[in-house]
PDB file of C-alpha atoms and ligand atoms in Angstrom:
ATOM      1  CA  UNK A   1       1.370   0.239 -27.629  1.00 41.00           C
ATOM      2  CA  UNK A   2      -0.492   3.940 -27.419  1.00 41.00           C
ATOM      3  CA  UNK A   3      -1.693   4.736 -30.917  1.00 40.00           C
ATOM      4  CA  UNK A   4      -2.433   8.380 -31.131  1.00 42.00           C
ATOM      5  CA  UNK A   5      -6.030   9.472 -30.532  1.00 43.00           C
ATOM      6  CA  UNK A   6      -6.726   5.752 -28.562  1.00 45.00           C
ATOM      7  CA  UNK A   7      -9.150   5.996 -26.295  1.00 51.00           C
ATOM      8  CA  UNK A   8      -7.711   5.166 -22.545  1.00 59.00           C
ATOM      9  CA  UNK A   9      -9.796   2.576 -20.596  1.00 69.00           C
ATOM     10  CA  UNK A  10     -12.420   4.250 -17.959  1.00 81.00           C
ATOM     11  CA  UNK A  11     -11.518   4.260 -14.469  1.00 88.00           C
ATOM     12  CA  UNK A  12     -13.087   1.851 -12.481  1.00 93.00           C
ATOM     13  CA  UNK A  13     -15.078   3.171  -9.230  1.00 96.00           C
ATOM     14  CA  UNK A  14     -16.642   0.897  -6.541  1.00 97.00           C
ATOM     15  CA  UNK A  15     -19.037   2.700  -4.652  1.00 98.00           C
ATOM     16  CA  UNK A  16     -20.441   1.311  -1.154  1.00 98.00           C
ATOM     17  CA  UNK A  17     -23.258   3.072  -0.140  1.00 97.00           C
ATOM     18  CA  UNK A  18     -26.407   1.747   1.589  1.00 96.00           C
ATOM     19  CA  UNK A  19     -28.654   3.755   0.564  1.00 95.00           C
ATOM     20  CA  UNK A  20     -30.526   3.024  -3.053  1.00 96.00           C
ATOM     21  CA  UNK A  21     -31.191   6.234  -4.004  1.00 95.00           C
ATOM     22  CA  UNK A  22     -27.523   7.721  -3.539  1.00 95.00           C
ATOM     23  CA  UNK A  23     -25.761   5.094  -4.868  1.00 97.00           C
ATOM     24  CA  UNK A  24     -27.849   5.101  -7.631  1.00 96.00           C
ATOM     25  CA  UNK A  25     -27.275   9.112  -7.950  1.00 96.00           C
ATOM     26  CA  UNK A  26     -24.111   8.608  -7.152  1.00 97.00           C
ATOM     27  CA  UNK A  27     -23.488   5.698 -10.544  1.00 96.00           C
ATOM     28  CA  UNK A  28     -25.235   8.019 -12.696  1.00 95.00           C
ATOM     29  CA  UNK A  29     -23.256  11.016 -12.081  1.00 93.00           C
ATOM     30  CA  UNK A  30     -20.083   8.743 -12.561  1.00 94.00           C
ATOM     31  CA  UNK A  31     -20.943   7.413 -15.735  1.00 92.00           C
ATOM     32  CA  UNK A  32     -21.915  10.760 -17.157  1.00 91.00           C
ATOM     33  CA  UNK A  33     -18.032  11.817 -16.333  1.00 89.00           C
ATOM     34  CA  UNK A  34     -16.960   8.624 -18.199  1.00 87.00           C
ATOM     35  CA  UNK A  35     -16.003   6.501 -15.480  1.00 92.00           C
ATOM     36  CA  UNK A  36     -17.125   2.884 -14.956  1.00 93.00           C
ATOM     37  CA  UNK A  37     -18.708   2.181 -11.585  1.00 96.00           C
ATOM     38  CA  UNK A  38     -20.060  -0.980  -9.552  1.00 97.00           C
ATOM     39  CA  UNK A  39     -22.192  -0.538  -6.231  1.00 97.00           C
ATOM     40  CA  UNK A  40     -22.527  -2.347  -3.083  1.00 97.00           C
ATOM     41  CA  UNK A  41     -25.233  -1.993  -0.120  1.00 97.00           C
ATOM     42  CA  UNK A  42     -23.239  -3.123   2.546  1.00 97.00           C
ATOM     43  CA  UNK A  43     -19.581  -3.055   3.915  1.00 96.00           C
ATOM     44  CA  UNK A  44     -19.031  -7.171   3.441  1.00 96.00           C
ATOM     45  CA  UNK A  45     -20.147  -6.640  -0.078  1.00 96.00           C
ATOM     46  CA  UNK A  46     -17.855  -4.276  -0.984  1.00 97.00           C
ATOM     47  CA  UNK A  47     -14.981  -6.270   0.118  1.00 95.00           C
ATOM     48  CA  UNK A  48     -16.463  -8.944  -2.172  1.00 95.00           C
ATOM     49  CA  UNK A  49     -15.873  -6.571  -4.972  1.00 95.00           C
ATOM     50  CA  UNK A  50     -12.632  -5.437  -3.969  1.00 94.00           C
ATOM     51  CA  UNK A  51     -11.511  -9.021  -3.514  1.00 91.00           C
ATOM     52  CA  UNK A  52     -12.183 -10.121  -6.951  1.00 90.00           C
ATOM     53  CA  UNK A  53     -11.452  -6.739  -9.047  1.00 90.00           C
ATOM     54  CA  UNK A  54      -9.190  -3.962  -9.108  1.00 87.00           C
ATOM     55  CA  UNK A  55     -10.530  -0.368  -8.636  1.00 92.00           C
ATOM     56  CA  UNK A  56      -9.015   3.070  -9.333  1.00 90.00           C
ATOM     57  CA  UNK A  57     -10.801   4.767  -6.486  1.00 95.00           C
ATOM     58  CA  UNK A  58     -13.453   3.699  -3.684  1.00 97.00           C
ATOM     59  CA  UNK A  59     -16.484   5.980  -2.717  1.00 97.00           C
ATOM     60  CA  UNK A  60     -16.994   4.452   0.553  1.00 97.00           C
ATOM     61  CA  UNK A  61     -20.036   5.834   2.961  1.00 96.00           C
ATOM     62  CA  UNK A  62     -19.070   5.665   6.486  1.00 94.00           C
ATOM     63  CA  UNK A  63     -22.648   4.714   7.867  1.00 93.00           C
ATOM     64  CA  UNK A  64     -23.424   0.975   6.814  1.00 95.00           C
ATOM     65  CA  UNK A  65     -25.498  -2.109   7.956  1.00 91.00           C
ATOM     66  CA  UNK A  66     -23.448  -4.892   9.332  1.00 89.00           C
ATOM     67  CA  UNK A  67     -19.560  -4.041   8.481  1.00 93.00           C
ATOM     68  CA  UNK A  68     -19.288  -0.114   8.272  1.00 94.00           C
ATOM     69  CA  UNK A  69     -17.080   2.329   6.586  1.00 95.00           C
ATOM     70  CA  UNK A  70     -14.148   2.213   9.078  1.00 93.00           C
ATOM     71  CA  UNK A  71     -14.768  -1.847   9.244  1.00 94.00           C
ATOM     72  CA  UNK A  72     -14.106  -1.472   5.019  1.00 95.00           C
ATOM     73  CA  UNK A  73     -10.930   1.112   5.556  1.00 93.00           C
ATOM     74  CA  UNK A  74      -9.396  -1.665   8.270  1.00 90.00           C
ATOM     75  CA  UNK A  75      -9.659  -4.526   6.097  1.00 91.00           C
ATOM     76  CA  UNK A  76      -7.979  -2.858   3.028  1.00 90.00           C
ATOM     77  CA  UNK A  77      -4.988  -1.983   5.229  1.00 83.00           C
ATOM     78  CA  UNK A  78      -3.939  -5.112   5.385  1.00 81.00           C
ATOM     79  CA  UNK A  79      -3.935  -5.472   1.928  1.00 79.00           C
ATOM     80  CA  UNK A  80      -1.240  -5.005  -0.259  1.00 66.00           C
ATOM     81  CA  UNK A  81      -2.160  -2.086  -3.132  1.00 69.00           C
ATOM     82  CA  UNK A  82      -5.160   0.002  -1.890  1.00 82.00           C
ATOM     83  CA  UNK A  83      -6.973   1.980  -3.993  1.00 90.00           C
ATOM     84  CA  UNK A  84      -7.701   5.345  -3.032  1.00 91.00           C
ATOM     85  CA  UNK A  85     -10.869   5.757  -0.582  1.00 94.00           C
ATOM     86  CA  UNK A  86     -13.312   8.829  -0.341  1.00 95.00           C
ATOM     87  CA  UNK A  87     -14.829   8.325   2.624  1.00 94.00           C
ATOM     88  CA  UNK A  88     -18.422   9.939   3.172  1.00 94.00           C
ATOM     89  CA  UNK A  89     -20.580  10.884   5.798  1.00 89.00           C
ATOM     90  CA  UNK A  90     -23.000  12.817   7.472  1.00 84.00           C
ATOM     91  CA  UNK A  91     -20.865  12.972  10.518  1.00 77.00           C
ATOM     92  CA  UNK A  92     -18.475  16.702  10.685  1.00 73.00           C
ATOM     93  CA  UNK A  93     -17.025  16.926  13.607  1.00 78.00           C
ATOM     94  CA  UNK A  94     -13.427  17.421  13.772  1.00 76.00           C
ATOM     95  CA  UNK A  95     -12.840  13.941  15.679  1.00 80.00           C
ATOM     96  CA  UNK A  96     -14.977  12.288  13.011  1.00 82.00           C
ATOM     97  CA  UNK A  97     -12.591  13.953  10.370  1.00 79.00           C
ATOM     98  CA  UNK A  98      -9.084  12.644  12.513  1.00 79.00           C
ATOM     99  CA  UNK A  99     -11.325   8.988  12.630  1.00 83.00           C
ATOM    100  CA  UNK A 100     -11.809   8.932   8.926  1.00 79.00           C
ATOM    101  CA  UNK A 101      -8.620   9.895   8.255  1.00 80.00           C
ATOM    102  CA  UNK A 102      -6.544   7.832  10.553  1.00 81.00           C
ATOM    103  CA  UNK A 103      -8.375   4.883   9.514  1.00 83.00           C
ATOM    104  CA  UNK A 104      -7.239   5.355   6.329  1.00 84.00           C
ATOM    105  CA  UNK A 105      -9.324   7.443   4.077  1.00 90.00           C
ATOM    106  CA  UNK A 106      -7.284   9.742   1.414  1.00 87.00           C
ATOM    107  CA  UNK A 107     -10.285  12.177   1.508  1.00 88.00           C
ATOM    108  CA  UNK A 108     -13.755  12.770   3.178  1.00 88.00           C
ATOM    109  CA  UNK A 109     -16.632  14.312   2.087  1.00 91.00           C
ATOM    110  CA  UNK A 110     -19.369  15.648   4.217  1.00 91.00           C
ATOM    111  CA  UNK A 111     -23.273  14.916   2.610  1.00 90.00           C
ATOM    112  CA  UNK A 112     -25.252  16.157   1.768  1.00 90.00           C
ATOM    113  CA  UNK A 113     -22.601  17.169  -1.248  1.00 91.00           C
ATOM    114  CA  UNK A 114     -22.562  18.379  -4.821  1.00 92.00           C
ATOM    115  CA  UNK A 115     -21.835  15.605  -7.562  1.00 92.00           C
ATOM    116  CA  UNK A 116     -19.096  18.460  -9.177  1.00 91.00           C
ATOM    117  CA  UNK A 117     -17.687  18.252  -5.671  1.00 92.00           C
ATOM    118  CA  UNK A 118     -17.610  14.357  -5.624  1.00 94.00           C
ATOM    119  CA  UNK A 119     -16.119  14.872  -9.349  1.00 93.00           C
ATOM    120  CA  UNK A 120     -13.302  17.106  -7.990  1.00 90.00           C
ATOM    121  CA  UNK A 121     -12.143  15.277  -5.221  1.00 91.00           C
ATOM    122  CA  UNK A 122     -12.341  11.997  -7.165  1.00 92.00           C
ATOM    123  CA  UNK A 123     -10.344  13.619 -10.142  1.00 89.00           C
ATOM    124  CA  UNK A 124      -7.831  14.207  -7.396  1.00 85.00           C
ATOM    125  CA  UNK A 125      -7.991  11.159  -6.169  1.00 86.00           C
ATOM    126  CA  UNK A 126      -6.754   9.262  -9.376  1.00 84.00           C
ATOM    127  CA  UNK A 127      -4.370  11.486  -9.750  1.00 77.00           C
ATOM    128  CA  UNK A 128      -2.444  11.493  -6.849  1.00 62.00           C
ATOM    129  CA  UNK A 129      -2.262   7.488  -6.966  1.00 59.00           C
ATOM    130  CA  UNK A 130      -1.229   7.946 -10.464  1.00 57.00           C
ATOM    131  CA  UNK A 131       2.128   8.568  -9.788  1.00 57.00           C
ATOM    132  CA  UNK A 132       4.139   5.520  -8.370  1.00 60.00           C
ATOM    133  CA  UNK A 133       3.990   5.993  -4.486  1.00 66.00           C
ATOM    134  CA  UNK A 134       7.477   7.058  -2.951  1.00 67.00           C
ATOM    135  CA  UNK A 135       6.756   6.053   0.556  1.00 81.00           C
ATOM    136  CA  UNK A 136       5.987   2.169  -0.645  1.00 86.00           C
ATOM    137  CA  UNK A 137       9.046  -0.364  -1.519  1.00 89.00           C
ATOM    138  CA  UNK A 138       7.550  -3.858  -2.790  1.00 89.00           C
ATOM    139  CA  UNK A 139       9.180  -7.026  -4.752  1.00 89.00           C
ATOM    140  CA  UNK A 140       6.540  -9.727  -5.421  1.00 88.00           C
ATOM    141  CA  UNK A 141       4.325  -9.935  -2.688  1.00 90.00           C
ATOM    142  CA  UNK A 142       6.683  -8.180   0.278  1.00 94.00           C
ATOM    143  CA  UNK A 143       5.754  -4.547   0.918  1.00 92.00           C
ATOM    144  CA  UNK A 144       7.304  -1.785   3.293  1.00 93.00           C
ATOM    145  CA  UNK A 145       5.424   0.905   3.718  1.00 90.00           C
ATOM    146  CA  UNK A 146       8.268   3.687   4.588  1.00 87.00           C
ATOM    147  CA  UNK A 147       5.697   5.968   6.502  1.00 82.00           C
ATOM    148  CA  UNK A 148       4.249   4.114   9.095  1.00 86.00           C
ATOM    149  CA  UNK A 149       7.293   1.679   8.747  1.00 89.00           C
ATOM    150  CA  UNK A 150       5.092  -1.474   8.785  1.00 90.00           C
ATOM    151  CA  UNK A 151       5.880  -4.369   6.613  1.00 94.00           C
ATOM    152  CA  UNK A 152       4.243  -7.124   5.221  1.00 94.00           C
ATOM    153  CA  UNK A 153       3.981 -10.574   3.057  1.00 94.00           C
ATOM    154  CA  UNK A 154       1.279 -11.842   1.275  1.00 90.00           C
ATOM    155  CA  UNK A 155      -0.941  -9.127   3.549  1.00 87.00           C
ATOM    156  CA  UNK A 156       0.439 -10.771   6.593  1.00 91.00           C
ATOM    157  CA  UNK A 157       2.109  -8.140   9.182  1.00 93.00           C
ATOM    158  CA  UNK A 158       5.922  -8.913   9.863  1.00 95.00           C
ATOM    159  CA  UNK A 159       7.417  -8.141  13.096  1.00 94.00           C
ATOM    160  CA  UNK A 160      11.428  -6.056  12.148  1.00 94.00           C
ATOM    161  CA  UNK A 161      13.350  -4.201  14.424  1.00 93.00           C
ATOM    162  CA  UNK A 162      14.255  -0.387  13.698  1.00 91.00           C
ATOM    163  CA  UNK A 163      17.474  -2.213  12.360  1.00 93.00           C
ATOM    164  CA  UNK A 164      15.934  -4.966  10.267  1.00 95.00           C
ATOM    165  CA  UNK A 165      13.269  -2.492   8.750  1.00 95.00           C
ATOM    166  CA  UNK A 166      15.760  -0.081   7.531  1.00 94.00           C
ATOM    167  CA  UNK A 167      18.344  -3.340   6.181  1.00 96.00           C
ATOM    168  CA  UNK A 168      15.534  -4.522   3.870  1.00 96.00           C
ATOM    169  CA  UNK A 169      14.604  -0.654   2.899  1.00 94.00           C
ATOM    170  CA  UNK A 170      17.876  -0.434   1.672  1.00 93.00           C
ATOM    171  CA  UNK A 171      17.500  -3.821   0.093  1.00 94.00           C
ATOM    172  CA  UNK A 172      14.076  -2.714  -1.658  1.00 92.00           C
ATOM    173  CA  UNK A 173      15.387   0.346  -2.898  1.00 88.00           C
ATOM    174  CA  UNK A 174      18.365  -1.533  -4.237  1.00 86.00           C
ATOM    175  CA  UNK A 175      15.922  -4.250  -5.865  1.00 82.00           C
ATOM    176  CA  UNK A 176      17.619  -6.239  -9.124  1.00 75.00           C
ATOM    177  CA  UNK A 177      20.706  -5.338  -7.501  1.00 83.00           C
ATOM    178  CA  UNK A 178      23.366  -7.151  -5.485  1.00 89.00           C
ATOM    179  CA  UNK A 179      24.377  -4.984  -1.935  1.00 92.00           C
ATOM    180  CA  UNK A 180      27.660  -5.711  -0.164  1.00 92.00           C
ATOM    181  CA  UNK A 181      28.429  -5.919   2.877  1.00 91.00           C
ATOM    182  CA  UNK A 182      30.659  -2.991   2.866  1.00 88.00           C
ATOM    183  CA  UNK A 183      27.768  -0.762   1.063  1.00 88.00           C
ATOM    184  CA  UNK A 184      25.576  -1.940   4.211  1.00 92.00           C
ATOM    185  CA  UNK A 185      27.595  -1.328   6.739  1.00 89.00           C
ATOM    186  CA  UNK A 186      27.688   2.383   5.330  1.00 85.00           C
ATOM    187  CA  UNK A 187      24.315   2.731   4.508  1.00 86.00           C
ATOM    188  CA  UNK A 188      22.411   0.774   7.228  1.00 91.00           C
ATOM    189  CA  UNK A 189      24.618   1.054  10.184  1.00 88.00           C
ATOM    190  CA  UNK A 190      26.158   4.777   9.091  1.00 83.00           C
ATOM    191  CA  UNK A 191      29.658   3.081  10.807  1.00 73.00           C
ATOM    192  CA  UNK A 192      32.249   3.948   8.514  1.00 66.00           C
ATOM    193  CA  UNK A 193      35.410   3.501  10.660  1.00 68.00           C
ATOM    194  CA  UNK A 194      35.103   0.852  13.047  1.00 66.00           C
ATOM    195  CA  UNK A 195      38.302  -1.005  13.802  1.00 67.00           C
ATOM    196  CA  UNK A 196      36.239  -4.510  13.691  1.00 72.00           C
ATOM    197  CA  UNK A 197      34.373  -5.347  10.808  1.00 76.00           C
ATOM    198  CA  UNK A 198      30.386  -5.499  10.747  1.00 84.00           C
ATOM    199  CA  UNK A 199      29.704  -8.594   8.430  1.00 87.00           C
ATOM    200  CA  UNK A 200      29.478 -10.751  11.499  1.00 89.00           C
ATOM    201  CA  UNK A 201      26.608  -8.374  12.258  1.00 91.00           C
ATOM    202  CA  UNK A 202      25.415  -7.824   9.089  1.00 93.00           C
ATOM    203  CA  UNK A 203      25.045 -11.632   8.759  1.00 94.00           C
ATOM    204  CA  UNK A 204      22.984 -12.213  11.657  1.00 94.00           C
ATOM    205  CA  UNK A 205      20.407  -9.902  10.550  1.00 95.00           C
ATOM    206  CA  UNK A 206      20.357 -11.158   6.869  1.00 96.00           C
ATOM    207  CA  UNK A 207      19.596 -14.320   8.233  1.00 96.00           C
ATOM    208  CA  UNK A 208      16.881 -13.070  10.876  1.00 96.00           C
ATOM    209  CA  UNK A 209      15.481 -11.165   7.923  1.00 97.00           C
ATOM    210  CA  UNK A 210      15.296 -14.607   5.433  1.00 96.00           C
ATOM    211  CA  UNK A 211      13.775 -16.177   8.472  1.00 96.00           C
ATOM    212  CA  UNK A 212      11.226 -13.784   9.032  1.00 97.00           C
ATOM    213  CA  UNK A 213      10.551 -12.394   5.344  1.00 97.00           C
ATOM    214  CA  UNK A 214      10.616 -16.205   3.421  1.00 96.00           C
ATOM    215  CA  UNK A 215       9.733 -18.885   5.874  1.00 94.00           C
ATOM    216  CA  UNK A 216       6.925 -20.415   5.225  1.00 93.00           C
ATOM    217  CA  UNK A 217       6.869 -19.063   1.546  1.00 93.00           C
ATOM    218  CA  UNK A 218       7.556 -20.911  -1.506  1.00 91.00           C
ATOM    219  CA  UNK A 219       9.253 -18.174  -3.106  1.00 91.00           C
ATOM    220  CA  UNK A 220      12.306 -17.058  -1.673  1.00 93.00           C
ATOM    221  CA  UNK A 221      13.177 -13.465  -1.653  1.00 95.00           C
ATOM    222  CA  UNK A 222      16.323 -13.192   0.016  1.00 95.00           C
ATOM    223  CA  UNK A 223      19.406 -13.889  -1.047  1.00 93.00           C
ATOM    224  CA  UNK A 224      23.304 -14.569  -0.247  1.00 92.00           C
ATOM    225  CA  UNK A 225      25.506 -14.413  -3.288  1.00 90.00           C
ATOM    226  CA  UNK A 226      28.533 -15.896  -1.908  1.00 89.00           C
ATOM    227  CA  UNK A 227      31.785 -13.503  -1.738  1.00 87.00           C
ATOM    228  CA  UNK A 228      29.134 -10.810  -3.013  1.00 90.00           C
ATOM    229  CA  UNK A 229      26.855  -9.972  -0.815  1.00 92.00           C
ATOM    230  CA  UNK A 230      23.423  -9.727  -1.218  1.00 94.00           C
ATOM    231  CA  UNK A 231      20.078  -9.296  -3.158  1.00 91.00           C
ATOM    232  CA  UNK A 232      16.407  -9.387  -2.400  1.00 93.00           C
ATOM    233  CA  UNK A 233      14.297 -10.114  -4.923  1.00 90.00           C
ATOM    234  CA  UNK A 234      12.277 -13.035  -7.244  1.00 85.00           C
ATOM    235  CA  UNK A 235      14.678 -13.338  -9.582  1.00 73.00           C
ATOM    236  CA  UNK A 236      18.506 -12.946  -9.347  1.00 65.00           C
ATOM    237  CA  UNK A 237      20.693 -10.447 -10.482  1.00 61.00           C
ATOM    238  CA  UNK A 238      23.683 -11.104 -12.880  1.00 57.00           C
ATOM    239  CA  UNK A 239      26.565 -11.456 -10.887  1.00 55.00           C
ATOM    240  CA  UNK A 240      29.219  -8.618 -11.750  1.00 51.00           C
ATOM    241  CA  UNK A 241      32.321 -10.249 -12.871  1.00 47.00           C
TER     242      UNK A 241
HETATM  243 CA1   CA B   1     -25.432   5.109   5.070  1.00 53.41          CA
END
């Protein structure tokens, strides 16, 4: 618990940056705004730090030995919770912005720059990933990311329909709660007065979705509560009675 006047714990930064003297710069300047910084030289030893700790924000130059910036920004899509990337560079042209950007940097800074710059956009940085992200739906180790619509377990890509996305969306957003059939078939499928039922329908995908979302896992994550409907999730919900 908070006591009043505790002092919160620094943010940690990971900086990748080949060169000595502006990472070094670059550490100093952090740790005179408080803020609690490693630094790697290359791109592979970055993603040694960001395999084995958790950072609030990356400064990530774009220009490195061996594995470079955009190498870095592909290999933390894949994972699950990314911390926020600065990306920067000598490089201004507009494509090199739309590169940087699409490959997954939150913001891009053009060097030379000004360390209150760096400050401000980092600042902004944390902030923004402060806030629980509303485009993101995850239980244990299963995310959806509701932008780009791409979903995945355990970092590994799965392959849904339009149809089976949106099911387990409305699954996720339902999460420690049981859905019914009938709450699907108004929801997901938007079919409110068909003559035939859709739980035939609604079956089939449930069980593409358990085939695709927990084979091959240990821990199931979807699941049929018979003459209920269903739930997706680690642990189960209570059962209305
Ligand atoms: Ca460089």
């Amino acid at each position: 618990m908070h006591t009043a006047g505790a002092i919160p714990a620094p943010m940690k930064i990971l900086i990748i940056e080949d060169e000595v003297k502006i990472a070094t710069a670059i550490r100093d300047c952090l740790a005179s705004a408080s803020y609690q910084a490693d630094v790697a030289h290359t791109g592979n030893g970055g993603i040694a730090f960001l395999t084995e700790r958790k950072y609030d924000a990356v400064i990530l130059d774009w220009m490195l030995p061996g594995c470079d910036g955009i190498g870095v920004l592909q290999w933390l899509r894949h994972r699950g919770a990314k911390p926020p990337v600065l990306l920067l560079t000598a490089k201004d042209s507009v494509e090199d912005r739309v590169t940087g950007l699409d490959s997954g940097a939150d913001d891009y800074l053009v060097k030379p720059f000004a360390f209150a710059e760096l400050l401000a956009r980092l600042r902004a940085l944390t902030r923004r990933t402060a806030a629980v992200d509303p485009f993101q739906l995850q239980t244990a180790d299963l995310i959806l990311d509701l932008n780009t619509r791409w979903a995945s377990r355990a970092k590994a890509e799965i392959i849904l329909t339009p149809r089976e996305f949106d099911l387990l969306a409305f699954m996720l957003r339902h999460k420690g709660d049981i859905v019914s059939r009938g709450m699907i078939a108004q929801e997901v499928w938007r079919e409110t007065n068909r003559s035939t039922p859709l739980d035939n329908v609604i079956d089939v995908h449930i069980a593409r979705l358990r085939r695709k979302v927990d084979s091959g896992h240990a821990t199931r994550l979807i699941h049929t509560v018979r003459g209920v409907g269903f739930f997706c999730g680690e642990s189960s919900p209570t059962v209305p009675s």
